[in-house]
Coordinates of C-alpha atoms in Angstrom, one line a residue:
M1205 CA 48.9 -40.0 55.4
C1206 CA 48.2 -43.3 53.7
R1207 CA 44.5 -42.2 53.1
R1208 CA 45.8 -38.7 51.6
I1209 CA 48.2 -40.7 49.3
R1210 CA 45.1 -43.2 48.2
E1211 CA 42.9 -40.3 47.5
D1212 CA 45.5 -38.5 45.2
M1213 CA 46.1 -41.7 43.4
S1214 CA 42.5 -42.0 42.8
I1215 CA 42.1 -38.7 41.5
L1216 CA 44.9 -39.1 39.2
L1217 CA 43.8 -42.5 37.7
F1218 CA 40.3 -41.0 37.1
G1219 CA 41.8 -37.9 35.4
Q1220 CA 43.9 -40.3 33.2
K1221 CA 40.8 -42.4 32.2
M1222 CA 38.7 -39.2 31.6
I1223 CA 41.4 -38.1 29.3
T1224 CA 41.5 -41.3 27.4
V1225 CA 37.8 -41.1 26.9
A1226 CA 37.8 -37.8 25.8
L1227 CA 40.6 -38.6 23.2
L1228 CA 38.4 -41.6 21.9
L1229 CA 35.4 -39.5 21.4
V1230 CA 37.3 -36.8 19.7
S1231 CA 38.7 -39.5 17.6
F1232 CA 35.3 -41.0 16.8
S1233 CA 34.0 -37.8 16.1
F1234 CA 36.8 -36.7 13.6
Y1235 CA 36.4 -40.0 11.4
G1236 CA 32.6 -39.7 11.6
Q1237 CA 32.9 -36.6 9.8
L1238 CA 34.9 -37.9 6.9
G1239 CA 33.6 -38.8 3.6
Y1240 CA 33.9 -42.4 2.3
S1241 CA 37.0 -41.7 0.4
E1242 CA 38.7 -39.9 2.9
A1243 CA 38.0 -42.2 5.9
Q1244 CA 37.5 -45.5 4.3
L1245 CA 39.4 -45.8 1.1
E1246 CA 42.5 -44.2 -0.4
F1247 CA 44.3 -43.5 -3.6
G1248 CA 47.1 -45.9 -4.3
F1249 CA 45.9 -48.5 -1.5
Y1250 CA 48.2 -51.1 -3.3
S1251 CA 51.2 -49.0 -4.2
E1252 CA 53.4 -50.9 -1.7
T1253 CA 51.6 -54.5 -1.3
C1254 CA 50.8 -55.0 -5.1
P1255 CA 52.5 -52.1 -7.0
R1256 CA 51.3 -53.4 -10.4
A1257 CA 47.7 -54.1 -9.4
E1258 CA 46.1 -51.3 -11.2
S1259 CA 48.3 -51.8 -14.5
I1260 CA 47.4 -55.4 -14.4
V1261 CA 43.6 -54.9 -14.3
R1262 CA 44.1 -52.2 -17.1
D1263 CA 46.0 -54.6 -19.3
V1264 CA 43.4 -57.4 -19.0
V1265 CA 40.6 -54.7 -19.6
Q1266 CA 42.5 -53.4 -22.6
Q1267 CA 42.7 -56.9 -24.3
A1268 CA 39.1 -57.6 -23.5
V1269 CA 37.7 -54.4 -25.2
T1270 CA 40.3 -54.8 -28.0
N1271 CA 38.7 -58.3 -28.7
D1272 CA 35.1 -57.2 -28.1
P1273 CA 34.3 -53.3 -27.9
G1274 CA 31.1 -54.1 -26.2
K1275 CA 33.0 -55.4 -23.2
A1276 CA 33.5 -51.7 -22.2
A1277 CA 30.1 -51.0 -21.6
V1278 CA 29.4 -54.4 -19.8
L1279 CA 32.3 -53.8 -17.4
L1280 CA 31.0 -50.2 -16.6
R1281 CA 27.7 -51.4 -15.8
L1282 CA 29.0 -54.3 -13.6
Q1283 CA 30.4 -51.9 -10.9
F1284 CA 26.9 -50.0 -10.9
H1285 CA 24.9 -53.2 -10.3
D1286 CA 27.5 -54.5 -7.6
C1287 CA 27.2 -51.3 -5.7
F1288 CA 23.4 -51.1 -5.6
V1289 CA 23.3 -54.3 -3.6
E1290 CA 25.2 -54.8 -0.4
G1291 CA 27.3 -51.8 -1.4
C1292 CA 30.4 -52.2 -3.6
D1293 CA 31.7 -55.3 -2.2
G1294 CA 32.0 -57.7 -5.2
S1295 CA 28.9 -59.6 -4.2
I1296 CA 27.5 -59.8 -7.6
L1297 CA 30.4 -62.0 -8.7
I1298 CA 29.6 -64.7 -6.4
K1299 CA 28.2 -68.0 -7.9
H1300 CA 26.9 -71.0 -6.0
D1301 CA 25.0 -73.9 -7.2
G1302 CA 21.4 -73.0 -8.1
K1303 CA 19.9 -69.5 -8.8
D1304 CA 19.9 -67.9 -5.3
D1305 CA 23.0 -65.7 -5.8
E1306 CA 22.6 -61.8 -6.4
R1307 CA 23.6 -62.0 -10.1
F1308 CA 20.4 -63.9 -10.8
A1309 CA 18.1 -61.4 -9.9
T1310 CA 15.7 -59.9 -12.4
G1311 CA 17.3 -56.5 -12.2
N1312 CA 20.6 -58.1 -13.1
A1313 CA 19.5 -59.5 -16.3
G1314 CA 22.1 -59.1 -19.0
V1315 CA 24.9 -58.1 -16.5
A1316 CA 28.2 -59.6 -17.5
G1317 CA 31.8 -59.2 -17.6
F1318 CA 32.7 -61.7 -14.9
D1319 CA 35.3 -63.5 -17.0
V1320 CA 37.2 -60.2 -17.3
I1321 CA 37.3 -59.9 -13.6
D1322 CA 38.2 -63.5 -13.0
E1323 CA 41.3 -63.2 -15.5
A1324 CA 42.6 -60.1 -13.7
K1325 CA 42.1 -61.8 -10.3
S1326 CA 44.0 -65.0 -11.5
E1327 CA 47.0 -62.7 -12.7
L1328 CA 46.9 -60.6 -9.3
E1329 CA 46.8 -63.9 -7.3
R1330 CA 49.8 -65.2 -9.0
L1331 CA 51.7 -62.0 -8.4
C1332 CA 50.3 -60.8 -5.0
P1333 CA 48.3 -63.8 -3.4
G1334 CA 45.6 -62.5 -1.1
V1335 CA 46.1 -59.0 -1.4
V1336 CA 43.8 -57.2 -3.9
S1337 CA 40.0 -57.5 -3.5
C1338 CA 37.5 -58.5 -6.2
A1339 CA 35.6 -55.4 -5.4
D1340 CA 38.5 -53.2 -6.1
I1341 CA 39.0 -55.0 -9.4
V1342 CA 35.5 -54.3 -10.5
A1343 CA 36.0 -50.8 -9.8
L1344 CA 39.1 -50.2 -11.5
A1345 CA 38.0 -52.4 -14.5
A1346 CA 35.0 -49.8 -14.8
R1347 CA 37.5 -47.1 -14.8
D1348 CA 39.6 -48.6 -17.4
A1349 CA 36.5 -49.7 -19.7
I1350 CA 35.6 -46.0 -19.8
V1351 CA 39.1 -45.0 -20.9
E1352 CA 39.1 -47.7 -23.6
A1353 CA 35.9 -46.3 -24.9
K1354 CA 37.7 -42.9 -25.0
G1355 CA 36.1 -41.5 -22.0
P1356 CA 37.8 -39.7 -19.3
F1357 CA 40.5 -41.2 -17.1
Y1358 CA 40.0 -40.8 -13.2
E1359 CA 41.9 -42.0 -10.1
V1360 CA 40.0 -44.6 -8.2
P1361 CA 40.3 -44.7 -4.4
T1362 CA 40.7 -48.3 -3.3
G1363 CA 40.9 -50.5 -0.2
R1364 CA 37.6 -52.1 -0.5
R1365 CA 37.1 -55.7 0.8
D1366 CA 34.8 -58.4 -0.6
G1367 CA 31.5 -59.3 1.0
R1368 CA 30.4 -62.9 1.8
I1369 CA 26.7 -62.5 1.1
A1370 CA 25.0 -62.8 -2.3
N1371 CA 21.2 -63.1 -2.1
V1372 CA 19.0 -62.7 -4.8
G1373 CA 16.3 -61.5 -2.3
H1374 CA 18.7 -58.6 -1.6
A1375 CA 18.4 -57.4 -5.2
T1376 CA 14.6 -56.7 -5.5
N1377 CA 14.9 -53.0 -5.5
L1378 CA 17.3 -52.3 -8.4
P1379 CA 16.6 -49.3 -10.7
D1380 CA 14.6 -50.7 -13.5
V1381 CA 14.1 -49.6 -17.3
Q1382 CA 10.4 -49.4 -16.5
D1383 CA 10.7 -47.3 -13.5
S1384 CA 8.9 -43.9 -13.1
I1385 CA 11.1 -40.9 -12.6
N1386 CA 9.9 -40.7 -8.8
S1387 CA 11.0 -44.2 -8.4
L1388 CA 14.2 -43.7 -9.8
K1389 CA 15.0 -40.7 -7.8
S1390 CA 14.0 -42.6 -4.7
K1391 CA 16.0 -45.6 -5.4
F1392 CA 19.0 -43.4 -6.0
R1393 CA 18.5 -41.0 -2.9
E1394 CA 18.4 -44.3 -0.8
K1395 CA 22.1 -44.9 -1.8
G1396 CA 23.1 -41.2 -1.1
L1397 CA 23.1 -40.1 -4.8
S1398 CA 21.5 -37.0 -5.8
D1399 CA 19.4 -36.2 -8.9
Q1400 CA 22.4 -34.8 -10.8
D1401 CA 24.1 -38.4 -9.9
L1402 CA 21.1 -40.0 -11.4
V1403 CA 21.3 -38.2 -14.6
L1404 CA 25.3 -38.7 -15.0
L1405 CA 25.2 -42.2 -14.0
S1406 CA 22.4 -43.1 -16.3
A1407 CA 23.8 -41.3 -19.2
G1408 CA 27.3 -42.3 -18.7
A1409 CA 26.4 -46.1 -18.3
H1410 CA 24.4 -45.8 -21.5
T1411 CA 26.5 -43.7 -23.8
I1412 CA 28.1 -46.9 -24.8
G1413 CA 26.7 -50.5 -25.3
T1414 CA 23.5 -52.0 -26.2
T1415 CA 20.3 -53.4 -24.8
A1416 CA 17.9 -56.0 -25.7
C1417 CA 14.5 -55.6 -27.8
F1418 CA 13.0 -57.2 -24.6
F1419 CA 13.4 -53.8 -22.8
V1420 CA 12.2 -51.7 -25.6
I1421 CA 9.1 -53.6 -27.2
P1422 CA 6.8 -52.6 -24.2
R1423 CA 7.1 -48.9 -24.8
L1424 CA 6.7 -49.4 -28.5
D1425 CA 3.6 -51.5 -28.0
A1426 CA 2.2 -48.6 -25.8
Q1427 CA 2.8 -46.2 -28.4
D1428 CA 4.9 -44.2 -26.0
P1429 CA 4.3 -40.4 -27.2
T1430 CA 7.7 -39.3 -25.8
I1431 CA 9.4 -41.1 -28.5
D1432 CA 10.3 -38.8 -31.7
P1433 CA 8.1 -40.2 -34.5
E1434 CA 10.9 -40.9 -37.0
F1435 CA 13.0 -42.6 -34.3
F1436 CA 9.8 -44.8 -33.3
Q1437 CA 9.8 -46.3 -36.8
I1438 CA 13.4 -47.1 -36.5
L1439 CA 13.1 -48.8 -33.3
R1440 CA 10.0 -50.7 -34.5
S1441 CA 11.8 -51.9 -37.4
K1442 CA 14.6 -53.4 -35.2
C1443 CA 12.3 -54.7 -32.6
P1444 CA 9.0 -55.5 -34.4
R1445 CA 5.8 -56.6 -32.5
G1446 CA 6.1 -60.6 -31.9
G1447 CA 9.9 -60.3 -32.9
D1448 CA 13.0 -61.9 -31.3
V1449 CA 13.2 -60.2 -28.0
N1450 CA 16.8 -60.8 -27.7
V1451 CA 18.1 -58.9 -30.7
R1452 CA 20.4 -56.2 -29.4
I1453 CA 20.1 -52.4 -30.4
P1454 CA 22.4 -49.6 -29.4
L1455 CA 21.5 -47.4 -26.4
D1456 CA 23.2 -44.7 -27.8
W1457 CA 22.2 -44.7 -31.6
D1458 CA 24.8 -42.4 -32.8
S1459 CA 28.0 -43.4 -30.9
Q1460 CA 27.5 -46.8 -29.2
F1461 CA 31.3 -47.5 -28.7
V1462 CA 32.4 -44.1 -28.0
F1463 CA 31.9 -42.4 -24.5
D1464 CA 30.5 -38.8 -25.2
D1465 CA 27.4 -36.7 -24.3
Q1466 CA 25.5 -37.5 -27.4
I1467 CA 23.1 -39.6 -25.1
L1468 CA 21.9 -36.6 -23.5
R1469 CA 20.9 -35.0 -27.0
N1470 CA 19.2 -38.2 -27.8
I1471 CA 17.3 -38.1 -24.7
K1472 CA 16.4 -34.4 -25.1
N1473 CA 15.2 -35.0 -28.7
G1474 CA 13.0 -38.0 -27.9
R1475 CA 15.6 -40.6 -29.0
G1476 CA 16.2 -42.2 -25.7
V1477 CA 16.0 -46.0 -26.4
I1478 CA 14.7 -47.2 -23.1
L1479 CA 12.1 -45.7 -20.9
S1480 CA 14.4 -44.9 -17.8
D1481 CA 16.4 -42.8 -20.0
S1482 CA 13.5 -40.9 -21.6
V1483 CA 11.8 -40.1 -18.5
L1484 CA 14.8 -38.2 -17.5
Y1485 CA 13.8 -35.2 -19.7
Q1486 CA 10.0 -35.3 -18.3
D1487 CA 11.2 -33.9 -14.8
N1488 CA 11.7 -30.3 -14.7
N1489 CA 14.8 -30.6 -12.3
M1490 CA 16.4 -33.4 -14.4
K1491 CA 15.6 -31.4 -17.8
T1492 CA 17.8 -28.4 -16.2
I1493 CA 20.4 -30.5 -15.3
I1494 CA 20.5 -32.5 -18.9
D1495 CA 20.4 -28.8 -20.5
S1496 CA 23.3 -27.6 -18.6
Y1497 CA 25.5 -30.1 -20.2
L1498 CA 24.2 -29.2 -23.8
E1499 CA 23.7 -25.4 -23.8
T1500 CA 25.8 -22.3 -23.4
N1501 CA 24.5 -18.9 -23.3
Q1502 CA 25.5 -15.5 -21.9
S1503 CA 24.2 -16.2 -18.4
S1504 CA 25.6 -19.8 -18.0
I1505 CA 28.8 -22.0 -19.0
K1506 CA 28.3 -25.4 -20.4
A1507 CA 28.8 -27.8 -17.8
N1508 CA 31.5 -30.6 -18.2
F1509 CA 29.6 -34.0 -18.5
A1510 CA 32.8 -36.0 -18.3
A1511 CA 34.3 -34.4 -15.4
D1512 CA 31.0 -34.5 -13.4
F1513 CA 30.5 -38.2 -14.5
T1514 CA 33.9 -39.2 -13.0
K1515 CA 32.8 -37.6 -9.6
A1516 CA 29.7 -39.4 -9.6
M1517 CA 31.6 -42.5 -10.2
V1518 CA 33.8 -42.2 -7.4
K1519 CA 30.8 -41.3 -5.2
M1520 CA 29.0 -44.3 -6.4
G1521 CA 32.0 -46.6 -5.7
A1522 CA 32.2 -45.6 -2.0
I1523 CA 28.4 -47.0 -1.3
G1524 CA 28.5 -49.5 1.6
V1525 CA 32.3 -50.3 1.3
K1526 CA 33.7 -52.8 3.5
I1527 CA 37.2 -52.1 4.9
G1528 CA 39.7 -53.0 7.7
V1529 CA 38.7 -56.4 9.0
Q1530 CA 35.1 -56.3 7.4
G1531 CA 34.5 -59.2 4.7
E1532 CA 37.5 -60.8 3.1
I1533 CA 39.8 -60.9 0.3
R1534 CA 38.6 -63.7 -1.8
R1535 CA 41.0 -65.9 -3.5
L1536 CA 38.4 -66.5 -6.3
C1537 CA 35.9 -63.8 -7.2
N1538 CA 33.1 -66.2 -7.7
A1539 CA 33.4 -67.8 -4.4
T1540 CA 33.8 -66.8 -0.7
N1541 CA 36.7 -68.2 1.2

């Protein structure tokens, strides 16, 4: 009798364990199938813990861009450079003594906007200490900067946590203005981004703002045949051989402070300022993508550049995010806790 009871209990306990294991496996499988924004980030993440978080970032960005319209482009590109190294974790903001941090990598030359992020963080720490991550501030600031440049508004999923690592050696494979089209494609694919994302993010980031002659002079000296002859002379007059390499020129010659699709027309017509923009139209697949945003005919409908760009931004903003107990919420954006 006792033996029978022991056997029944063993079967019962074993069955319960198997059910538990099965439920765990189903749970892991379910979450493994979810995308970044579904399983890891969420819209309105701070709605209860810091309800004014997004409005505070927006106000700081709005004031910064009002004072200096060039800040819009700077803040937009800051998120791109952050996400391509260590994921979207605010690692580019960290600054130790010396030049060993990620922000000092060659590929991050010219990246700025740190002061705006620090100002927003300071205000958020005053109202909601230890709640809003620097990584989320970077993502929100990029969105708000686009809006200030008359670009589209889009919801930003939040819930990122801040990384603790910022190593210049980890930023050696950033997309570069001198990259070939195949190299650019490869670097974007490594981050889970498509050829269409490459077009959208490149054009979207370069429809506003400026670049230094330093990045333009090499293709002028090489007599790059893809540059429209008339535009070549304009660029040469601004960036003469042996001239000041720090002179700034617009990336989108016709509307440098307005987010629009003019940059795509420039690229198509040989008026791309930097090489990494110009090579986009030298690839058949990229050419088709660019044309889809510019042309309307009986067999196709003109694609919506602004709408697709926002989707690409949300997708990029989910690269390598840290959530839950990963990372930390920094008290200062330029230093780990």
